[in-house]
Amino acid sequence: MKKIILSAFTAMLAFTFIPNLSNAATASIKTELPADSAAIKLSLESRLTEIGSMDKSTLSHKEKSTLRKETREIERTLNRDYGGVYISVGALILIIILLIILF
């Protein structure tokens, strides 16, 4: 009786994952940014270089503060939308432990 139940469970489990595997083979991975997104990123980066090349010695305190806030906001936007991969502390510890165990 146990073998029948185990076999039935294994068959159900196998049939559950078949549609996922066939769907994964047909899915395409998008690696490039859309044209609009690339244009926005380019404009934000050019604004950052423009702010960096400005002569800030003639600006008032309030204007400098506004530029700093704008720079921070642009950098946050670039990091959030176009940034790299973030790894949590728990995942980092797990990766280190696995590397120690495997090597």
Short mmCIF file of C-alpha atoms in Angstrom, two decimals:
data_model
loop_
_atom_site.label_atom_id
_atom_site.label_comp_id
_atom_site.label_asym_id
_atom_site.label_seq_id
_atom_site.Cartn_x
_atom_site.Cartn_y
_atom_site.Cartn_z
CA MET A 1 0.00 0.00 0.00
CA LYS A 2 2.84 2.38 0.84
CA LYS A 3 4.47 1.78 -2.56
CA ILE A 4 1.24 2.65 -4.38
CA ILE A 5 0.82 5.89 -2.45
CA LEU A 6 4.48 6.78 -2.95
CA SER A 7 4.26 6.04 -6.68
CA ALA A 8 1.07 8.08 -7.06
CA PHE A 9 2.58 11.00 -5.16
CA THR A 10 5.74 10.87 -7.29
CA ALA A 11 3.69 10.80 -10.50
CA MET A 12 1.57 13.76 -9.39
CA LEU A 13 4.70 15.67 -8.46
CA ALA A 14 6.30 14.94 -11.82
CA PHE A 15 3.22 16.07 -13.74
CA THR A 16 3.09 19.26 -11.70
CA PHE A 17 6.54 20.41 -12.85
CA ILE A 18 6.21 19.48 -16.54
CA PRO A 19 4.23 22.61 -17.55
CA ASN A 20 6.72 24.86 -15.76
CA LEU A 21 9.66 23.32 -17.59
CA SER A 22 8.02 23.65 -20.99
CA ASN A 23 7.09 27.26 -20.27
CA ALA A 24 10.64 28.09 -19.19
CA ALA A 25 12.05 26.85 -22.49
CA THR A 26 9.92 29.24 -24.54
CA ALA A 27 10.36 32.33 -22.36
CA SER A 28 12.74 34.96 -23.65
CA ILE A 29 14.98 36.95 -21.35
CA LYS A 30 15.08 40.68 -21.98
CA THR A 31 18.59 42.04 -21.43
CA GLU A 32 18.41 45.46 -23.07
CA LEU A 33 16.69 48.53 -21.75
CA PRO A 34 13.77 49.90 -23.76
CA ALA A 35 14.53 52.91 -25.93
CA ASP A 36 12.59 55.28 -23.65
CA SER A 37 14.37 53.97 -20.58
CA ALA A 38 17.79 54.30 -22.17
CA ALA A 39 17.02 57.87 -23.20
CA ILE A 40 15.88 58.75 -19.68
CA LYS A 41 19.02 57.20 -18.19
CA LEU A 42 21.20 59.13 -20.62
CA SER A 43 19.46 62.42 -19.80
CA LEU A 44 19.84 61.82 -16.05
CA GLU A 45 23.54 61.01 -16.45
CA SER A 46 24.10 64.10 -18.59
CA ARG A 47 22.36 66.23 -15.96
CA LEU A 48 24.68 64.80 -13.30
CA THR A 49 27.76 65.66 -15.35
CA GLU A 50 26.33 69.13 -15.99
CA ILE A 51 25.85 69.70 -12.26
CA GLY A 52 29.35 68.37 -11.57
CA SER A 53 30.95 70.73 -14.06
CA MET A 54 29.16 73.83 -12.76
CA ASP A 55 31.03 76.58 -10.94
CA LYS A 56 29.39 76.44 -7.53
CA SER A 57 31.41 79.23 -5.93
CA THR A 58 29.04 81.90 -7.26
CA LEU A 59 25.87 80.15 -6.09
CA SER A 60 23.99 81.04 -2.93
CA HIS A 61 23.50 78.57 -0.08
CA LYS A 62 19.93 77.87 -1.10
CA GLU A 63 20.92 77.16 -4.73
CA LYS A 64 23.67 74.80 -3.58
CA SER A 65 21.22 73.01 -1.34
CA THR A 66 18.78 72.63 -4.22
CA LEU A 67 21.54 71.21 -6.44
CA ARG A 68 22.56 68.72 -3.72
CA LYS A 69 18.96 67.56 -3.34
CA GLU A 70 18.59 67.20 -7.10
CA THR A 71 21.85 65.26 -7.32
CA ARG A 72 20.81 62.89 -4.55
CA GLU A 73 17.41 62.33 -6.17
CA ILE A 74 18.96 61.60 -9.57
CA GLU A 75 21.46 59.17 -8.02
CA ARG A 76 18.67 57.40 -6.11
CA THR A 77 16.64 57.10 -9.30
CA LEU A 78 19.59 55.71 -11.24
CA ASN A 79 20.45 53.22 -8.49
CA ARG A 80 16.84 52.14 -8.03
CA ASP A 81 15.86 51.76 -11.68
CA TYR A 82 19.17 50.93 -13.35
CA GLY A 83 21.25 49.75 -10.42
CA GLY A 84 23.00 46.48 -9.80
CA VAL A 85 22.19 43.41 -7.79
CA TYR A 86 21.52 43.70 -4.08
CA ILE A 87 22.32 40.81 -1.74
CA SER A 88 20.87 40.67 1.75
CA VAL A 89 23.08 39.98 4.76
CA GLY A 90 21.49 36.57 5.32
CA ALA A 91 22.09 35.54 1.72
CA LEU A 92 25.69 36.75 1.93
CA ILE A 93 26.31 34.71 5.09
CA LEU A 94 24.73 31.65 3.46
CA ILE A 95 26.94 32.04 0.38
CA ILE A 96 30.07 32.35 2.52
CA ILE A 97 29.14 29.25 4.54
CA LEU A 98 28.51 27.26 1.37
CA LEU A 99 31.84 28.35 -0.09
CA ILE A 100 33.65 27.32 3.11
CA ILE A 101 31.93 23.93 3.12
CA LEU A 102 32.52 23.24 -0.57
CA PHE A 103 36.17 24.32 -0.65
#
